[in-house]
mmCIF file of C-alpha atoms in Angstrom:
data_model
loop_
_atom_site.group_PDB
_atom_site.id
_atom_site.type_symbol
_atom_site.label_atom_id
_atom_site.label_comp_id
_atom_site.label_asym_id
_atom_site.label_seq_id
_atom_site.Cartn_x
_atom_site.Cartn_y
_atom_site.Cartn_z
ATOM 1 C CA UNK A 1 0.000 0.000 0.000
ATOM 2 C CA UNK A 2 1.486 3.381 -0.974
ATOM 3 C CA UNK A 3 1.588 6.395 1.296
ATOM 4 C CA UNK A 4 1.354 10.093 0.500
ATOM 5 C CA UNK A 5 5.091 10.305 1.187
ATOM 6 C CA UNK A 6 5.769 7.829 -1.660
ATOM 7 C CA UNK A 7 5.828 8.471 -5.388
ATOM 8 C CA UNK A 8 2.435 7.496 -6.819
ATOM 9 C CA UNK A 9 2.688 5.949 -10.294
ATOM 10 C CA UNK A 10 -0.715 4.289 -10.724
ATOM 11 C CA UNK A 11 -4.247 4.403 -9.320
ATOM 12 C CA UNK A 12 -5.516 0.938 -8.440
ATOM 13 C CA UNK A 13 -8.920 2.487 -7.787
ATOM 14 C CA UNK A 14 -10.302 6.050 -7.941
ATOM 15 C CA UNK A 15 -9.953 6.691 -4.190
ATOM 16 C CA UNK A 16 -6.172 6.336 -4.550
ATOM 17 C CA UNK A 17 -6.218 9.995 -5.569
ATOM 18 C CA UNK A 18 -6.227 10.603 -1.824
ATOM 19 C CA UNK A 19 -2.505 9.835 -1.777
ATOM 20 C CA UNK A 20 -1.892 12.696 -4.201
ATOM 21 C CA UNK A 21 -4.241 15.034 -2.350
ATOM 22 C CA UNK A 22 -2.534 14.311 0.949
ATOM 23 C CA UNK A 23 0.856 14.785 -0.683
ATOM 24 C CA UNK A 24 -0.185 18.177 -2.095
ATOM 25 C CA UNK A 25 -1.582 19.274 1.277
ATOM 26 C CA UNK A 26 1.625 18.276 3.068
ATOM 27 C CA UNK A 27 3.839 20.097 0.567
ATOM 28 C CA UNK A 28 1.797 23.239 1.177
ATOM 29 C CA UNK A 29 1.745 22.819 4.967
ATOM 30 C CA UNK A 30 5.513 22.263 5.106
ATOM 31 C CA UNK A 31 5.999 25.425 3.056
ATOM 32 C CA UNK A 32 3.678 27.281 5.445
ATOM 33 C CA UNK A 33 5.640 26.010 8.436
ATOM 34 C CA UNK A 34 8.838 27.291 6.810
ATOM 35 C CA UNK A 35 7.220 30.733 6.408
ATOM 36 C CA UNK A 36 6.181 30.672 10.080
ATOM 37 C CA UNK A 37 9.737 29.786 11.059
ATOM 38 C CA UNK A 38 11.094 32.641 8.945
ATOM 39 C CA UNK A 39 8.534 35.052 10.431
ATOM 40 C CA UNK A 40 10.132 34.540 13.848
ATOM 41 C CA UNK A 41 13.072 36.624 12.660
ATOM 42 C CA UNK A 42 11.008 39.228 10.811
ATOM 43 C CA UNK A 43 9.856 37.342 7.709
ATOM 44 C CA UNK A 44 6.849 38.415 5.637
ATOM 45 C CA UNK A 45 3.753 37.908 7.789
ATOM 46 C CA UNK A 46 1.461 38.614 4.814
ATOM 47 C CA UNK A 47 2.853 35.672 2.860
ATOM 48 C CA UNK A 48 2.389 33.485 5.934
ATOM 49 C CA UNK A 49 -1.195 34.656 6.417
ATOM 50 C CA UNK A 50 -2.079 33.883 2.795
ATOM 51 C CA UNK A 51 -0.467 30.444 3.029
ATOM 52 C CA UNK A 52 -2.364 29.706 6.246
ATOM 53 C CA UNK A 53 -5.666 30.805 4.720
ATOM 54 C CA UNK A 54 -5.138 28.479 1.761
ATOM 55 C CA UNK A 55 -4.076 25.598 3.993
ATOM 56 C CA UNK A 56 -7.107 25.893 6.273
ATOM 57 C CA UNK A 57 -9.567 26.329 3.400
ATOM 58 C CA UNK A 58 -8.316 23.206 1.635
ATOM 59 C CA UNK A 59 -8.092 21.016 4.715
ATOM 60 C CA UNK A 60 -11.428 21.991 6.264
ATOM 61 C CA UNK A 61 -13.286 21.515 2.960
ATOM 62 C CA UNK A 62 -11.550 18.159 2.543
ATOM 63 C CA UNK A 63 -12.561 16.981 6.031
ATOM 64 C CA UNK A 64 -16.186 18.072 5.592
ATOM 65 C CA UNK A 65 -16.590 16.270 2.271
ATOM 66 C CA UNK A 66 -14.925 13.133 3.636
ATOM 67 C CA UNK A 67 -17.295 13.032 6.615
ATOM 68 C CA UNK A 68 -20.353 13.377 4.387
ATOM 69 C CA UNK A 69 -19.511 11.481 1.215
ATOM 70 C CA UNK A 70 -16.601 9.133 1.992
ATOM 71 C CA UNK A 71 -16.905 7.795 5.537
ATOM 72 C CA UNK A 72 -20.559 8.748 6.015
ATOM 73 C CA UNK A 73 -21.960 5.890 3.848
ATOM 74 C CA UNK A 74 -19.535 3.264 5.214
ATOM 75 C CA UNK A 75 -20.047 0.690 7.967
ATOM 76 C CA UNK A 76 -17.487 0.883 10.748
ATOM 77 C CA UNK A 77 -15.437 -2.032 12.007
ATOM 78 C CA UNK A 78 -13.303 -2.769 15.056
ATOM 79 C CA UNK A 79 -9.533 -2.989 14.995
ATOM 80 C CA UNK A 80 -7.669 -5.479 17.172
ATOM 81 C CA UNK A 81 -7.029 -2.787 19.766
ATOM 82 C CA UNK A 82 -10.762 -2.023 19.980
ATOM 83 C CA UNK A 83 -10.717 1.232 18.019
ATOM 84 C CA UNK A 84 -13.339 1.956 15.350
ATOM 85 C CA UNK A 85 -11.477 3.560 12.394
ATOM 86 C CA UNK A 86 -14.391 5.615 11.044
ATOM 87 C CA UNK A 87 -15.227 7.016 14.474
ATOM 88 C CA UNK A 88 -11.545 7.757 15.075
ATOM 89 C CA UNK A 89 -11.348 9.475 11.684
ATOM 90 C CA UNK A 90 -14.213 11.796 12.612
ATOM 91 C CA UNK A 91 -12.542 12.584 15.952
ATOM 92 C CA UNK A 92 -9.332 13.472 14.130
ATOM 93 C CA UNK A 93 -11.286 15.751 11.790
ATOM 94 C CA UNK A 94 -12.840 17.467 14.817
ATOM 95 C CA UNK A 95 -9.371 17.990 16.289
ATOM 96 C CA UNK A 96 -8.134 19.460 13.001
ATOM 97 C CA UNK A 97 -11.110 21.832 12.984
ATOM 98 C CA UNK A 98 -10.413 22.831 16.585
ATOM 99 C CA UNK A 99 -6.715 23.476 15.994
ATOM 100 C CA UNK A 100 -7.372 25.156 12.657
ATOM 101 C CA UNK A 101 -9.996 27.465 14.153
ATOM 102 C CA UNK A 102 -7.709 28.391 17.041
ATOM 103 C CA UNK A 103 -4.860 29.065 14.631
ATOM 104 C CA UNK A 104 -7.048 31.282 12.426
ATOM 105 C CA UNK A 105 -8.253 33.246 15.471
ATOM 106 C CA UNK A 106 -4.679 33.686 16.692
ATOM 107 C CA UNK A 107 -3.542 35.083 13.340
ATOM 108 C CA UNK A 108 -6.498 37.511 13.211
ATOM 109 C CA UNK A 109 -5.355 39.070 16.494
ATOM 110 C CA UNK A 110 -2.175 40.294 14.832
ATOM 111 C CA UNK A 111 1.265 40.718 16.325
ATOM 112 C CA UNK A 112 -0.060 41.142 19.862
ATOM 113 C CA UNK A 113 -1.886 37.792 19.848
ATOM 114 C CA UNK A 114 0.320 36.174 22.486
ATOM 115 C CA UNK A 115 -0.179 39.205 24.715
ATOM 116 C CA UNK A 116 -3.983 39.028 24.385
ATOM 117 C CA UNK A 117 -4.005 35.299 25.070
ATOM 118 C CA UNK A 118 -1.791 35.578 28.134
ATOM 119 C CA UNK A 119 -3.710 38.551 29.491
ATOM 120 C CA UNK A 120 -7.046 36.770 29.057
ATOM 121 C CA UNK A 121 -5.753 33.705 30.898
ATOM 122 C CA UNK A 122 -4.467 35.803 33.785
ATOM 123 C CA UNK A 123 -7.697 37.791 34.008
ATOM 124 C CA UNK A 124 -9.833 34.646 33.978
ATOM 125 C CA UNK A 125 -7.744 33.295 36.826
ATOM 126 C CA UNK A 126 -9.011 36.217 38.900
ATOM 127 C CA UNK A 127 -12.443 34.503 38.822
ATOM 128 C CA UNK A 128 -14.429 37.651 38.117
ATOM 129 C CA UNK A 129 -17.985 36.885 37.069
ATOM 130 C CA UNK A 130 -18.806 40.287 35.629
ATOM 131 C CA UNK A 131 -17.939 40.240 31.920
ATOM 132 C CA UNK A 132 -17.377 43.990 31.576
ATOM 133 C CA UNK A 133 -15.088 44.053 34.602
ATOM 134 C CA UNK A 134 -13.242 40.996 33.314
ATOM 135 C CA UNK A 135 -12.620 42.603 29.916
ATOM 136 C CA UNK A 136 -11.341 45.705 31.640
ATOM 137 C CA UNK A 137 -8.857 43.604 33.577
ATOM 138 C CA UNK A 138 -7.732 41.902 30.349
ATOM 139 C CA UNK A 139 -6.831 45.308 28.910
ATOM 140 C CA UNK A 140 -5.029 46.272 32.113
ATOM 141 C CA UNK A 141 -3.013 43.052 32.110
ATOM 142 C CA UNK A 142 -2.160 43.499 28.409
ATOM 143 C CA UNK A 143 -0.752 46.944 29.097
ATOM 144 C CA UNK A 144 1.178 45.724 32.120
ATOM 145 C CA UNK A 145 2.802 42.843 30.229
ATOM 146 C CA UNK A 146 3.607 45.067 27.231
ATOM 147 C CA UNK A 147 5.205 47.657 29.495
ATOM 148 C CA UNK A 148 7.216 44.986 31.279
ATOM 149 C CA UNK A 149 8.676 43.206 28.257
ATOM 150 C CA UNK A 150 8.492 45.846 25.499
ATOM 151 C CA UNK A 151 6.924 45.862 22.028
ATOM 152 C CA UNK A 152 9.745 43.951 20.348
ATOM 153 C CA UNK A 153 9.436 41.120 22.845
ATOM 154 C CA UNK A 154 5.659 41.036 22.377
ATOM 155 C CA UNK A 155 6.178 40.647 18.627
ATOM 156 C CA UNK A 156 8.847 37.981 19.067
ATOM 157 C CA UNK A 157 6.712 36.030 21.523
ATOM 158 C CA UNK A 158 3.648 36.161 19.269
ATOM 159 C CA UNK A 159 5.538 34.903 16.241
ATOM 160 C CA UNK A 160 7.258 32.224 18.282
ATOM 161 C CA UNK A 161 3.905 30.974 19.546
ATOM 162 C CA UNK A 162 2.488 31.147 16.020
ATOM 163 C CA UNK A 163 5.310 28.987 14.699
ATOM 164 C CA UNK A 164 4.730 26.453 17.464
ATOM 165 C CA UNK A 165 1.001 26.345 16.642
ATOM 166 C CA UNK A 166 1.653 25.896 12.922
ATOM 167 C CA UNK A 167 4.149 23.122 13.608
ATOM 168 C CA UNK A 168 1.708 21.345 15.941
ATOM 169 C CA UNK A 169 -1.093 21.626 13.376
ATOM 170 C CA UNK A 170 1.112 20.140 10.655
ATOM 171 C CA UNK A 171 2.046 17.193 12.885
ATOM 172 C CA UNK A 172 -1.638 16.560 13.645
ATOM 173 C CA UNK A 173 -2.404 16.698 9.922
ATOM 174 C CA UNK A 174 0.469 14.336 9.074
ATOM 175 C CA UNK A 175 -0.624 11.778 11.694
ATOM 176 C CA UNK A 176 -4.215 11.975 10.466
ATOM 177 C CA UNK A 177 -3.244 11.318 6.853
ATOM 178 C CA UNK A 178 -1.220 8.267 7.892
ATOM 179 C CA UNK A 179 -4.102 6.861 9.929
ATOM 180 C CA UNK A 180 -6.654 7.550 7.209
ATOM 181 C CA UNK A 181 -4.591 5.811 4.555
ATOM 182 C CA UNK A 182 -3.890 2.806 6.785
ATOM 183 C CA UNK A 183 -7.344 2.239 8.261
ATOM 184 C CA UNK A 184 -10.031 4.129 6.298
ATOM 185 C CA UNK A 185 -9.102 3.834 2.618
ATOM 186 C CA UNK A 186 -9.178 0.001 2.765
ATOM 187 C CA UNK A 187 -12.796 0.240 4.007
ATOM 188 C CA UNK A 188 -13.652 2.560 1.121
ATOM 189 C CA UNK A 189 -12.244 0.055 -1.371
ATOM 190 C CA UNK A 190 -14.066 -2.850 0.292
ATOM 191 C CA UNK A 191 -17.470 -1.192 0.570
ATOM 192 C CA UNK A 192 -17.744 1.155 -2.427
ATOM 193 C CA UNK A 193 -18.024 0.299 -6.103
ATOM 194 C CA UNK A 194 -15.727 2.047 -8.576
ATOM 195 C CA UNK A 195 -18.637 4.261 -9.619
ATOM 196 C CA UNK A 196 -19.317 5.238 -6.002
ATOM 197 C CA UNK A 197 -15.629 5.928 -5.425
ATOM 198 C CA UNK A 198 -15.537 8.076 -8.541
ATOM 199 C CA UNK A 199 -18.478 10.180 -7.358
ATOM 200 C CA UNK A 200 -16.858 10.565 -3.937
ATOM 201 C CA UNK A 201 -13.627 11.650 -5.621
ATOM 202 C CA UNK A 202 -15.548 14.143 -7.759
ATOM 203 C CA UNK A 203 -16.892 15.743 -4.577
ATOM 204 C CA UNK A 204 -13.389 15.869 -3.095
ATOM 205 C CA UNK A 205 -11.836 17.480 -6.171
ATOM 206 C CA UNK A 206 -14.635 19.789 -7.336
ATOM 207 C CA UNK A 207 -16.616 22.217 -5.183
ATOM 208 C CA UNK A 208 -20.170 22.241 -6.542
ATOM 209 C CA UNK A 209 -21.092 25.217 -4.345
ATOM 210 C CA UNK A 210 -18.239 27.489 -5.439
ATOM 211 C CA UNK A 211 -18.131 30.018 -8.277
ATOM 212 C CA UNK A 212 -14.792 28.357 -9.060
ATOM 213 C CA UNK A 213 -15.511 24.603 -8.756
ATOM 214 C CA UNK A 214 -11.933 23.745 -9.781
ATOM 215 C CA UNK A 215 -10.183 25.490 -6.893
ATOM 216 C CA UNK A 216 -9.338 22.189 -5.178
ATOM 217 C CA UNK A 217 -8.144 20.167 -8.154
ATOM 218 C CA UNK A 218 -6.141 23.109 -9.499
ATOM 219 C CA UNK A 219 -4.457 23.545 -6.115
ATOM 220 C CA UNK A 220 -3.582 19.834 -5.932
ATOM 221 C CA UNK A 221 -2.272 19.761 -9.508
ATOM 222 C CA UNK A 222 -0.058 22.753 -8.820
ATOM 223 C CA UNK A 223 1.824 20.874 -6.089
ATOM 224 C CA UNK A 224 2.473 17.650 -8.050
ATOM 225 C CA UNK A 225 5.159 16.282 -10.351
ATOM 226 C CA UNK A 226 4.373 15.972 -14.073
ATOM 227 C CA UNK A 227 3.701 12.220 -13.965
ATOM 228 C CA UNK A 228 1.402 12.620 -10.949
ATOM 229 C CA UNK A 229 -0.407 15.479 -12.655
ATOM 230 C CA UNK A 230 -1.020 13.189 -15.623
ATOM 231 C CA UNK A 231 -2.640 10.627 -13.301
ATOM 232 C CA UNK A 232 -4.896 13.395 -12.026
ATOM 233 C CA UNK A 233 -5.789 14.418 -15.591
ATOM 234 C CA UNK A 234 -6.730 10.833 -16.476
ATOM 235 C CA UNK A 235 -8.902 10.597 -13.385
ATOM 236 C CA UNK A 236 -10.662 13.830 -14.317
ATOM 237 C CA UNK A 237 -11.506 12.304 -17.711
ATOM 238 C CA UNK A 238 -13.054 9.300 -15.940
ATOM 239 C CA UNK A 239 -15.127 11.649 -13.793
ATOM 240 C CA UNK A 240 -16.312 13.545 -16.861
ATOM 241 C CA UNK A 241 -17.226 10.322 -18.666
ATOM 242 C CA UNK A 242 -19.257 9.074 -15.702
ATOM 243 C CA UNK A 243 -21.097 12.399 -15.491
ATOM 244 C CA UNK A 244 -22.274 12.209 -19.114
#
């Protein structure tokens, strides 16, 4: 069985496109992590923000479609250790959504994000029940921390925490892809016909609700080698033929 870290030379069934999709996602996430690392020493935060936006959009769409059209119709099974792979897959998707949402919120707060987060935690520890008073204390704590460590240190701390969050998110994504390929894709192949797989793949590669339905497949193709891109092109022809 291939993995997304391997070179993919043939599709044994339509769902094998997942190896290429995972590979494309990981190439992009590793590039995003490199931008986050560079941002720690003053790299372009705008380039990082754009890369993060693209990463989250792709991954969250991918997880939603998988839950509905790939694992949704399948019957779960039990592994030797008692885990149910489809249920575990959904839990991993929920964790990706949680981490992705937290990461997006952190980036939106700008270069003082670490300060806001730390101040909120300290203020909450004061156990005030009045929301207005609590928010006032958050602002007071923010100012106190900023005055104590200085603006440059606030910026450095925020970008350091951002890099750590990006790195953690990539590791979670990597682990999820490995688990999905090992435990979920075999169930897809066992329980779906080729035609059903092809329709599932169409949903994964084309966004029927978007003004640009090709935004996923074009993104994936842009990250692949020429021979892998040709496999993707051949699969698209199969999808088109089935849709006729």
